[in-house]
Short mmCIF file of C-alpha atoms in Angstrom, two decimals:
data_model
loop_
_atom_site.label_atom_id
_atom_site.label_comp_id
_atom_site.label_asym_id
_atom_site.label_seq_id
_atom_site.Cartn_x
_atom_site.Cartn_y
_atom_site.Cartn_z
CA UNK A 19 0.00 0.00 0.00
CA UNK A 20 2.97 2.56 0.81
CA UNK A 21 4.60 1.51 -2.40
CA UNK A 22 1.70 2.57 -4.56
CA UNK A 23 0.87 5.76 -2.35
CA UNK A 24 4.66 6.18 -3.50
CA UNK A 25 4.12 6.02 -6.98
CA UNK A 26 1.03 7.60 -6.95
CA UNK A 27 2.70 10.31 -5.36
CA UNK A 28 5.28 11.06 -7.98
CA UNK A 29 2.44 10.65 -10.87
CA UNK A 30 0.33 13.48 -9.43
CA UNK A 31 3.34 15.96 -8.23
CA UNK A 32 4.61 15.79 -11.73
CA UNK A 33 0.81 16.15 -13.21
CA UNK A 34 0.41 19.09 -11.04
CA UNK A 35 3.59 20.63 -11.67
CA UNK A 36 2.96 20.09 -15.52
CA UNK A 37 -0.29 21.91 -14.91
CA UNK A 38 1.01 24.93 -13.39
CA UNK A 39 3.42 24.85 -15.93
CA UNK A 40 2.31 23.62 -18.82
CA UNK A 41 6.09 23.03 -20.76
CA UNK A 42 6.36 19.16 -21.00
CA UNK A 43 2.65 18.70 -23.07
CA UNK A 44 2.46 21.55 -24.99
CA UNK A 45 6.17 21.01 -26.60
CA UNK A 46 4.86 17.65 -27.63
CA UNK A 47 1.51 18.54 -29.17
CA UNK A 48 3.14 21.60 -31.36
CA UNK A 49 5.56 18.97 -32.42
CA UNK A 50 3.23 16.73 -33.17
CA UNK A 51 1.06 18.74 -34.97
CA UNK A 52 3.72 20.69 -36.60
CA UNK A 53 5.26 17.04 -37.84
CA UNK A 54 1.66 16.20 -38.75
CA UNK A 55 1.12 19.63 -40.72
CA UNK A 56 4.64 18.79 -42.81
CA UNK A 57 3.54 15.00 -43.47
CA UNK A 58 0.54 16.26 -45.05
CA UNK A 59 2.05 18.63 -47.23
CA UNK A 60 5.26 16.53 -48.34
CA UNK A 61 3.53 13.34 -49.12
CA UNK A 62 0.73 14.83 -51.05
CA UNK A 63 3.14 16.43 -53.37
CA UNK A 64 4.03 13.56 -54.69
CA UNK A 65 1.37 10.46 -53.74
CA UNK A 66 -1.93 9.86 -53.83
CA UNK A 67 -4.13 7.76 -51.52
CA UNK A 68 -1.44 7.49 -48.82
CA UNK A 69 -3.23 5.01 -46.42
CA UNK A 70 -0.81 2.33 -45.78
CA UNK A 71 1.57 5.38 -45.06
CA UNK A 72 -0.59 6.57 -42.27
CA UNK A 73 0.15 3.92 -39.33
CA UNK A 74 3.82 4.70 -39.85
CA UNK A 75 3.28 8.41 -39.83
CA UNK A 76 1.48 8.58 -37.07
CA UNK A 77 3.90 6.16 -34.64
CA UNK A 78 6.80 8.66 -36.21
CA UNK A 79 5.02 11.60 -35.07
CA UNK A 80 4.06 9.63 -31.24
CA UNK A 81 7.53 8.63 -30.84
CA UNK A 82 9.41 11.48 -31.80
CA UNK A 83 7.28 13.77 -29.71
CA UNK A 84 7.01 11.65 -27.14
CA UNK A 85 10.47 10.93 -26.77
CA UNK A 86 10.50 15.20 -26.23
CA UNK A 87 8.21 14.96 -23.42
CA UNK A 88 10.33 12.00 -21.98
CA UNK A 89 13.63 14.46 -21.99
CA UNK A 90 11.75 16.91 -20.72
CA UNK A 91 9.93 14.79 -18.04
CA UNK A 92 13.30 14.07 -16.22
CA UNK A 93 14.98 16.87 -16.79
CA UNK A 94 12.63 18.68 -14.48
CA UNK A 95 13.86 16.68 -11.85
CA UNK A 96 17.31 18.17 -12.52
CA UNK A 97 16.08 21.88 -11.50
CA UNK A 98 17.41 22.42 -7.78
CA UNK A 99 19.01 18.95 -8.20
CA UNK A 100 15.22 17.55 -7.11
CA UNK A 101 16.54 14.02 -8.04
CA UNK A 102 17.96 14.19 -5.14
CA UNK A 103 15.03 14.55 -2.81
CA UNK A 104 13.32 11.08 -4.94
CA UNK A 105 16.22 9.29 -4.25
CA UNK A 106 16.63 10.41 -0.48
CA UNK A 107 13.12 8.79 0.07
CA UNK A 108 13.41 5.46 2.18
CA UNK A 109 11.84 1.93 1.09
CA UNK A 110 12.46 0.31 -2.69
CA UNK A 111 13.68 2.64 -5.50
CA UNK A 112 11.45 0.98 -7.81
CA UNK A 113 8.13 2.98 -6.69
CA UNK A 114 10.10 6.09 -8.27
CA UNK A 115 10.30 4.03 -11.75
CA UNK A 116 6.49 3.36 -11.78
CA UNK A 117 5.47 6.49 -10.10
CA UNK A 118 7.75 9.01 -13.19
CA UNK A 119 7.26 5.96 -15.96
CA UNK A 120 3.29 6.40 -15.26
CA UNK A 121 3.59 10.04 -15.28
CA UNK A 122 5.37 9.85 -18.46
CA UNK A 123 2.66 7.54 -19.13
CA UNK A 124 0.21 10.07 -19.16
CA UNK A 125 1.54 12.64 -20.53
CA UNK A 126 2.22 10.88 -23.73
CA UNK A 127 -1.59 9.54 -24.06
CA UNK A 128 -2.45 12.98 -23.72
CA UNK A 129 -0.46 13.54 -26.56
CA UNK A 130 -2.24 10.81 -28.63
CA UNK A 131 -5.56 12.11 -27.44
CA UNK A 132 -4.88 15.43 -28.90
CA UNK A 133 -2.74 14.04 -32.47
CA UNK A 134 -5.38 10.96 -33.48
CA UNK A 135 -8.00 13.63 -34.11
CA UNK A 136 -5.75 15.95 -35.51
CA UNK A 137 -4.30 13.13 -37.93
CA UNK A 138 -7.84 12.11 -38.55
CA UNK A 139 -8.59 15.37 -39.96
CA UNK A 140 -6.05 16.25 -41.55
CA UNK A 141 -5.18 13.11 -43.39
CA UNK A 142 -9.07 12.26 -43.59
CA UNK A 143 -8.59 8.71 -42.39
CA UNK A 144 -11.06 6.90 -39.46
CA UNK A 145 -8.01 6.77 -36.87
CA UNK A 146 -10.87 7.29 -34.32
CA UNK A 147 -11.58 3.13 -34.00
CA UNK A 148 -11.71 1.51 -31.02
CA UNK A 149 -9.21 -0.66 -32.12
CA UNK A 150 -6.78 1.71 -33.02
CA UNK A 151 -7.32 3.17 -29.83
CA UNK A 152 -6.47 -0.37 -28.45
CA UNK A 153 -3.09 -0.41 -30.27
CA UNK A 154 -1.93 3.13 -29.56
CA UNK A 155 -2.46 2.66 -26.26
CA UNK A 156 -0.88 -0.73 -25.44
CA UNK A 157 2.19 0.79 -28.18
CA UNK A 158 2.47 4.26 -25.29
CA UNK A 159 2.39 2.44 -22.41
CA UNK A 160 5.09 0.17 -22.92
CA UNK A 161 7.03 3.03 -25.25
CA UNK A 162 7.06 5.40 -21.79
CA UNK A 163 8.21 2.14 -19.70
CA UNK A 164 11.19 2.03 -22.01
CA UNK A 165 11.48 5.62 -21.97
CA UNK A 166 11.28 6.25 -18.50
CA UNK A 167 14.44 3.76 -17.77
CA UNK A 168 16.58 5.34 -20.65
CA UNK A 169 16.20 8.72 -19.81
CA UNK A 170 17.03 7.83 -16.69
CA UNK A 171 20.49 6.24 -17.85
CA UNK A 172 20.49 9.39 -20.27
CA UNK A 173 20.00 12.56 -17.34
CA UNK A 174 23.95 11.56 -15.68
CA UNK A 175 25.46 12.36 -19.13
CA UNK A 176 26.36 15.45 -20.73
CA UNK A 177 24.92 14.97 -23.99
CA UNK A 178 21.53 14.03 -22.67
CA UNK A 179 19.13 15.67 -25.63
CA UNK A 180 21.20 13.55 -28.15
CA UNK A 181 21.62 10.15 -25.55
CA UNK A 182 18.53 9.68 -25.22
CA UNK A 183 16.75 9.17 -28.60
CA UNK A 184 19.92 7.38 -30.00
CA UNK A 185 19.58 4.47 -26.86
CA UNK A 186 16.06 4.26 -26.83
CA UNK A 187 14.96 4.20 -30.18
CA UNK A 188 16.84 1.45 -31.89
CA UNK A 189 15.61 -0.40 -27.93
CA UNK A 190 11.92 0.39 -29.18
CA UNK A 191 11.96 -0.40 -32.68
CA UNK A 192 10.50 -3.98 -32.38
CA UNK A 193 7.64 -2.19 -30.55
CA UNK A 194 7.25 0.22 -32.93
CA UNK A 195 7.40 -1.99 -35.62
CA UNK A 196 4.37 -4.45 -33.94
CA UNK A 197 2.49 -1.05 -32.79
CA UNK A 198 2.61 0.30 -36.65
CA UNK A 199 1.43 -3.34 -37.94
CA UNK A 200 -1.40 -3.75 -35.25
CA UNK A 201 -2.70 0.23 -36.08
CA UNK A 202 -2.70 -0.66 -39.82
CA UNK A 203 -4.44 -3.82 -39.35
CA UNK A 204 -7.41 -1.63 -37.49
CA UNK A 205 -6.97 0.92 -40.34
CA UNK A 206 -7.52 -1.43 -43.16
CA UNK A 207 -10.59 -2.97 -41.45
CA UNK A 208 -8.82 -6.26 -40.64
CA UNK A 209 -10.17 -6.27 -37.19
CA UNK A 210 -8.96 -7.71 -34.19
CA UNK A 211 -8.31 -11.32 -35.40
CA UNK A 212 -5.65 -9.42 -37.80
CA UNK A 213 -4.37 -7.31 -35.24
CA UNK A 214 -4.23 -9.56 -32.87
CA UNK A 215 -0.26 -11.45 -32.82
CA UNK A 216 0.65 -7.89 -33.01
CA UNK A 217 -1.14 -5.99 -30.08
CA UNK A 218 0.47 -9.36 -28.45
CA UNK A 219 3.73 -8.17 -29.16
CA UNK A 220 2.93 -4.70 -28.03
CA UNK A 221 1.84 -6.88 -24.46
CA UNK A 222 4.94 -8.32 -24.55
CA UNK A 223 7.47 -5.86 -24.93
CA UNK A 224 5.23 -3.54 -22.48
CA UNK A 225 5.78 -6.40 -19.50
CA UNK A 226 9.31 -6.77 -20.60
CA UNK A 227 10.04 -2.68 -20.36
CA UNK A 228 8.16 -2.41 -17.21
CA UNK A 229 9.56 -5.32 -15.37
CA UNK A 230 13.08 -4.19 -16.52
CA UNK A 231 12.38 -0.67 -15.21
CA UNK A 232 11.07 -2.30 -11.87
CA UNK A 233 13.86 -4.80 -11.75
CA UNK A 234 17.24 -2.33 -12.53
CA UNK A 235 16.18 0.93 -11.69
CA UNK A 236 18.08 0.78 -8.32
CA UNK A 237 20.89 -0.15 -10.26
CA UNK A 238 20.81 2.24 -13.08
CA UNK A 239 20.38 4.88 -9.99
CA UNK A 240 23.48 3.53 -8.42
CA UNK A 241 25.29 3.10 -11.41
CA UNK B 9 24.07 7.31 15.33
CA UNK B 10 26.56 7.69 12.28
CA UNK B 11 29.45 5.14 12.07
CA UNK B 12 31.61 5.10 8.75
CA UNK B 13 34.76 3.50 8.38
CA UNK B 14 37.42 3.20 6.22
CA UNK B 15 35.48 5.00 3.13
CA UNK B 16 37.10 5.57 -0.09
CA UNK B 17 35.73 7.24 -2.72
CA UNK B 18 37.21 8.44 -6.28
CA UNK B 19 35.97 10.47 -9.07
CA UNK B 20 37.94 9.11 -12.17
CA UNK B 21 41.25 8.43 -11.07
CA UNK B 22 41.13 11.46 -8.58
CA UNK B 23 40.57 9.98 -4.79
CA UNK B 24 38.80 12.16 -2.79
CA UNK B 25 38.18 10.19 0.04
CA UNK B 26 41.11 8.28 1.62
CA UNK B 27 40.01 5.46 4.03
CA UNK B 28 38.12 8.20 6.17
CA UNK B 29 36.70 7.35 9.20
CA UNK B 30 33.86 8.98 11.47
CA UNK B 31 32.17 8.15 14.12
CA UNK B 32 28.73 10.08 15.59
CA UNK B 33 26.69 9.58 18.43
CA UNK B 34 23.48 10.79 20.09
CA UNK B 35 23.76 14.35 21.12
CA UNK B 36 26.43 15.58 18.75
CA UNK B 37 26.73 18.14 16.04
CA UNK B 38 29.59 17.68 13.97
CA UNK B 39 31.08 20.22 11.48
CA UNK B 40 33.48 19.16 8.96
CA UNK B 41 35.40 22.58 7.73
CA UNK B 42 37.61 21.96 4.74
CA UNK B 43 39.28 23.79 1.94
CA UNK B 44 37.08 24.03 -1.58
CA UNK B 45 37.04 20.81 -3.08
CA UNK B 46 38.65 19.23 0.07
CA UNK B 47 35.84 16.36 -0.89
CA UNK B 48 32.72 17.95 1.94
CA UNK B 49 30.21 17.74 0.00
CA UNK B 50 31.43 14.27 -1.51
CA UNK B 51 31.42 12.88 1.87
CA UNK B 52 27.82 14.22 2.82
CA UNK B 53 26.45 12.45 -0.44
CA UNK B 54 28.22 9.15 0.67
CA UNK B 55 26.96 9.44 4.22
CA UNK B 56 23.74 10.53 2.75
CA UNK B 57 23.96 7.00 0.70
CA UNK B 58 23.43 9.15 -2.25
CA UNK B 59 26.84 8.05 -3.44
CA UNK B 60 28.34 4.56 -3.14
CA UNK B 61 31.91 4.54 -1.82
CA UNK B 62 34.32 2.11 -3.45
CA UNK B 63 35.66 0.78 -0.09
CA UNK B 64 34.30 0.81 3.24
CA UNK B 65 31.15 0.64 5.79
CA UNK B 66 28.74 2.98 6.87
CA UNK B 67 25.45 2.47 9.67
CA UNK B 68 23.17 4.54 10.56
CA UNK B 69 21.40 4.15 13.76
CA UNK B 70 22.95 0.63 13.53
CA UNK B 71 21.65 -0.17 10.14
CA UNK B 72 24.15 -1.31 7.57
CA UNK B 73 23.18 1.60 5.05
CA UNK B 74 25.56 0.68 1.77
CA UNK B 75 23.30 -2.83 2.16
CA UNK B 76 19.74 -1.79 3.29
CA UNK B 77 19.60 2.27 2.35
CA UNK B 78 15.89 2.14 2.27
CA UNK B 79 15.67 1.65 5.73
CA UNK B 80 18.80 4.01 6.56
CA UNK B 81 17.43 6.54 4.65
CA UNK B 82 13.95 6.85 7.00
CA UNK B 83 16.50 7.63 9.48
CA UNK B 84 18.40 10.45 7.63
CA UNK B 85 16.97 13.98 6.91
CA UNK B 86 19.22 15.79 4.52
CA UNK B 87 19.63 18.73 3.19
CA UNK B 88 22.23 19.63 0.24
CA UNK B 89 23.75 22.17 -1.49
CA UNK B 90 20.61 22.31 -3.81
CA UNK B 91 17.40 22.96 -2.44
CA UNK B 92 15.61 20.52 -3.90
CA UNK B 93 12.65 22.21 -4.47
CA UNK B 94 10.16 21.66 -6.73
CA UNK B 95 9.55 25.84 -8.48
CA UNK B 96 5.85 24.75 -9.70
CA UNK B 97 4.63 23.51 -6.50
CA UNK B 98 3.87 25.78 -3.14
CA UNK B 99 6.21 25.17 -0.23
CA UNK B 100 2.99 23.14 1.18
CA UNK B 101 2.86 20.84 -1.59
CA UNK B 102 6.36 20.15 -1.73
CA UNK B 103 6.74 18.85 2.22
CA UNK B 104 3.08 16.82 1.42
CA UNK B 105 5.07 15.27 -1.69
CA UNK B 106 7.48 14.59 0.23
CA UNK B 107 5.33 13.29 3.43
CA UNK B 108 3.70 10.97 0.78
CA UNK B 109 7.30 9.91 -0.57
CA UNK B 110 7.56 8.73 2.82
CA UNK B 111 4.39 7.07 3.81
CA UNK B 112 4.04 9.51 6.08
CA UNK B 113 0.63 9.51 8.65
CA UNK B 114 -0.63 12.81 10.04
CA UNK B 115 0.92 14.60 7.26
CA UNK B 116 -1.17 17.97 7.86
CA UNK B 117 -0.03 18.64 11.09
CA UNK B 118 3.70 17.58 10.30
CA UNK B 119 3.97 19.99 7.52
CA UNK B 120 2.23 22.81 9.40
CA UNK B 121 4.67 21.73 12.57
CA UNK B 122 7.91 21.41 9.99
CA UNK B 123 6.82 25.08 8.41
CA UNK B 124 6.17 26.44 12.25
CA UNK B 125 9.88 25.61 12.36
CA UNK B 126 11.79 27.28 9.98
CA UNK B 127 9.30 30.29 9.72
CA UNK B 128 7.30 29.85 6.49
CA UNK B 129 3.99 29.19 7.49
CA UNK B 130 2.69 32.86 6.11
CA UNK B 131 4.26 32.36 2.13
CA UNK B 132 3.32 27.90 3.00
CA UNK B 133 0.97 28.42 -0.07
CA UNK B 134 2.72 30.40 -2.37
CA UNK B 135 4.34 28.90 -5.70
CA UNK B 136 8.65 28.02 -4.81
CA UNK B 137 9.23 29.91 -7.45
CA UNK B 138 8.84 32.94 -5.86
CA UNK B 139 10.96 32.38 -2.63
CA UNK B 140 14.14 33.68 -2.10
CA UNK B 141 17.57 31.55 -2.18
CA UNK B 142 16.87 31.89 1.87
CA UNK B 143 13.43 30.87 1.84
CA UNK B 144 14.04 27.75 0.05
CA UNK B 145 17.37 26.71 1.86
CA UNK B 146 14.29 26.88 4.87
CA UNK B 147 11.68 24.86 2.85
CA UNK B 148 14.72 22.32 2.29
CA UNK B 149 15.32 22.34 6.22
CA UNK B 150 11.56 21.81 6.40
CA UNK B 151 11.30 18.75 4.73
CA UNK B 152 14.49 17.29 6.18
CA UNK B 153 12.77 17.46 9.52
CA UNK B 154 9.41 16.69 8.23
CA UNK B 155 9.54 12.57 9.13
CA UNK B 156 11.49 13.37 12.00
CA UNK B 157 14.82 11.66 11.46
CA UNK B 158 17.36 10.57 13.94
CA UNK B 159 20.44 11.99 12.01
CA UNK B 160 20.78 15.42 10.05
CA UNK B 161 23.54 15.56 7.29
CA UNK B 162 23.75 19.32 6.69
CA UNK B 163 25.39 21.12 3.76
CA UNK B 164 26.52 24.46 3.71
CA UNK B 165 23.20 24.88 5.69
CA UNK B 166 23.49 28.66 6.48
CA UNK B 167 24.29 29.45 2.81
CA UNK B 168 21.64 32.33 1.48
CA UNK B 169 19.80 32.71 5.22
CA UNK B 170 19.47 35.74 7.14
CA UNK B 171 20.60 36.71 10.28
CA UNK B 172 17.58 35.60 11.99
CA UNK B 173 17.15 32.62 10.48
CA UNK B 174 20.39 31.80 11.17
CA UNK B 175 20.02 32.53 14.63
CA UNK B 176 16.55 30.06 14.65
CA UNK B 177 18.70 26.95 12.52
CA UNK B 178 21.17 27.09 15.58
CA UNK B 179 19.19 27.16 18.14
CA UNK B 180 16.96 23.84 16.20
CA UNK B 181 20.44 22.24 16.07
CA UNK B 182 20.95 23.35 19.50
CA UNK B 183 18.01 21.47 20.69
CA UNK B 184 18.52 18.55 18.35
CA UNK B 185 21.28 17.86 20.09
CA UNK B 186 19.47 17.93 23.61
CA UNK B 187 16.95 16.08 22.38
CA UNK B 188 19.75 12.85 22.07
CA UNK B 189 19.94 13.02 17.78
CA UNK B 190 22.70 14.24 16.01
CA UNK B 191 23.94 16.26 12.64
CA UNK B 192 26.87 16.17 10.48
CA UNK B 193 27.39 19.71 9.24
CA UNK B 194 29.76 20.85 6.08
CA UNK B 195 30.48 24.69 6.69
CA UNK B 196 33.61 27.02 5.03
CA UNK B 197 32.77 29.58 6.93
CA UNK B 198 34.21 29.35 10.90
CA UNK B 199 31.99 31.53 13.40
CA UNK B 200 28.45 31.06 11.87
CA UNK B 201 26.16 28.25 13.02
CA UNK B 202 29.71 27.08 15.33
CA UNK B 203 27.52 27.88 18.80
CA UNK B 204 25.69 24.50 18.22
CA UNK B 205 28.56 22.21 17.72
CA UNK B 206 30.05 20.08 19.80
CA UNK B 207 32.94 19.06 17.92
CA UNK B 208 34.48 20.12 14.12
CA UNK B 209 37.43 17.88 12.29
CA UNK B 210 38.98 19.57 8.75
CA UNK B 211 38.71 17.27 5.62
CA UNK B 212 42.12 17.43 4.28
CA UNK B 213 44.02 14.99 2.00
CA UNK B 214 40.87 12.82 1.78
CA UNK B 215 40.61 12.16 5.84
CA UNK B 216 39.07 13.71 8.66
#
């Protein structure tokens, strides 16, 4: 019960502080929609009927702005050296995984609330499906797991803008990949018998980044 | 209260601590004065268990901290260089974050009791942001003493606070130490916050 009154804990104070400030989510949806804005204009130079494109244009534009908000996210923690007050607190080191990774969490579905629509209309495609919904949310989840444990590993070094997106994408790519195939399979009216090996790969690799995160955190801390 | 021996501790190929040695017990404040980069503020982060030492044990109120810091840690209120403050949160939702960090019961009346303390109960609801270096370094004291520890590991604490809230910070350590705890204190500055202490060792060459 203390352990998720822990994580809890962190998941609000960065909600709230987000709030107030409103810096981590706003970066990501003008990236998003600024990414979204260029994809429309760039591809319809040149093709026509770009449907199968879509899946892979919107996990580009998720990822990429979501890996923002993930920089972002911990870097906060870095003003007044606040890291050091998470890692002062007693009991398993773990909590402060869940407690920032869920934070992260919801931040970056935030983000997808705001760019499906968006993509929707803009690209005129149904992205609204429950299905796709399904996939996009199983594919942020276990992105901000991943995310949440890199940046973490990325904050001690110098270069941290550039770290981070060169460890943690080429970590995420199988996730990406199965997240892109399980949103196209919704797309192209497949349903969920189509889509379905593939959101199981998305529940994979989300266990696998969220046990890791529970698992080493203490040690990436230490390390 | 505080018994580390034999730490070592190097950044790179630099040692900073040498096979240092020190031993606290109830009822004592301890300042360590020391040259810049004598290795202070090295040695609060180590006793802290915010740094792992290469070499060397360290217990806290008799708990092995390098092996179970989770425990050692609900034993330890600390407050560094940094203020750790959080600028988008009030001063009274920083200590609750922090009371809820902790599993903390009866947070209410510890944070208004930890604020009563260090004199910020009038600006408790305004955003960090707008408090002064001195005014934070206090909101940092507050939440050190907030799950009331056993031992106080102290940083430059006087750094940015006025003369009367200087004056309150020795007296608290004054009565810390009558009340049978004990703080380890980093200070470059011999004369201010000195009343309170029992004893002070220099950090030279990596050893006390």
């Amino acid at each position: 019960m203390k352990y998720l009154r822990r994580v809890l804990a962190i998941a609000r104070k960065d909600a709230l502080a987000e709030w107030r400030a409103r810096e981590t989510v706003t970066a990501m949806v003008v990236f998003a929609i600024m990414a979204i804005v260029m994809f429309n204009f760039a591809l319809r130079l040149r093709v026509d009927g770009f449907r199968p494109l879509v899946p892979g244009l919107l996990w580009v534009t998720l990822v990429f702005a979501g890996t923002l908000g993930l920089g972002r996210s911990m870097s906060s923690e870095l003003v007044n050296q606040s890291i050091d007050g998470l890692l002062l607190a007693p009991g398993d080191r773990s909590a402060l995984f869940a407690g920032k990774a869920l934070g992260n969490t919801l931040f970056t579905l935030i983000l997808a609330a705001i760019t499906l629509p968006a993509m929707a209309v803009m690209l005129d495609e149904g992205l609204l499906n429950p299905g796709i919904l399904l996939a996009v949310g199983l594919g942020i989840v276990a992105y901000s797991g991943a995310g949440t444990l890199v940046a973490t590993i990325a904050i001690s070094t110098r270069a941290r803008e550039v770290v981070l997106p060169i460890l943690l994408l080429p970590i995420t790519l199988p996730l990406v990949t199965a997240a892109v195939l399980s949103t196209g399979a919704f797309l192209d009216g497949g349903g969920l018998a189509e889509a379905l090996p593939w959101l199981g790969v998305e529940v994979g690799f989300l266990v696998v980044f969220w046990s890791a995160g529970i698992l080493l955190y203490e040690f990436v801390l230490d390390s | 209260m505080l018994d580390a021996a034999g730490i070592r501790k190097r950044y790179g190929l630099r040692p900073v601590l040498r096979g240092l040695n020190l031993r606290v017990g109830p009822g004592e404040i301890v300042a360590i004065l020391g040259a810049n980069g004598a290795g202070k503020s090295t040695l609060l982060r180590v006793l802290a268990t915010l740094l792992r030492p290469e070499a060397g044990t360290l217990a806290i109120d008799r708990i092995d901290a390098l092996a179970r810091g989770g425990e050692a840690r609900a034993r330890l209120g600390v407050v560094l260089h940094h203020t750790m403050v959080y600028p988008d949160l009030t001063g009274r939702e920083n200590l609750r974050f922090h009371a809820e960090l902790r599993g903390l019961s009866n947070t209410e009346a510890r944070i208004n009791a930890a604020l009563e303390q260090v004199d910020l109960t009038r600006r408790a609801d305004d955003l960090a942001r707008a408090y002064s270096r001195g005014m934070a370094q206090r909101l940092s004291l507050a939440r050190a003493l907030l799950h009331e520890p056993v031992l106080l590991i102290l940083d430059e604490p006087f750094t940015g606070l006025d003369q009367a809230s200087a004056a309150r910070l020795t007296a608290l350590l004054a009565d810390w130490a009558r009340a049978g705890k004990a703080a380890v204190m980093t200070t470059h500055e011999i004369g201010r916050g000195m009343e309170s202490v029992t004893r002070s060792l220099t950090l030279a060459g990596g050893v006390l």
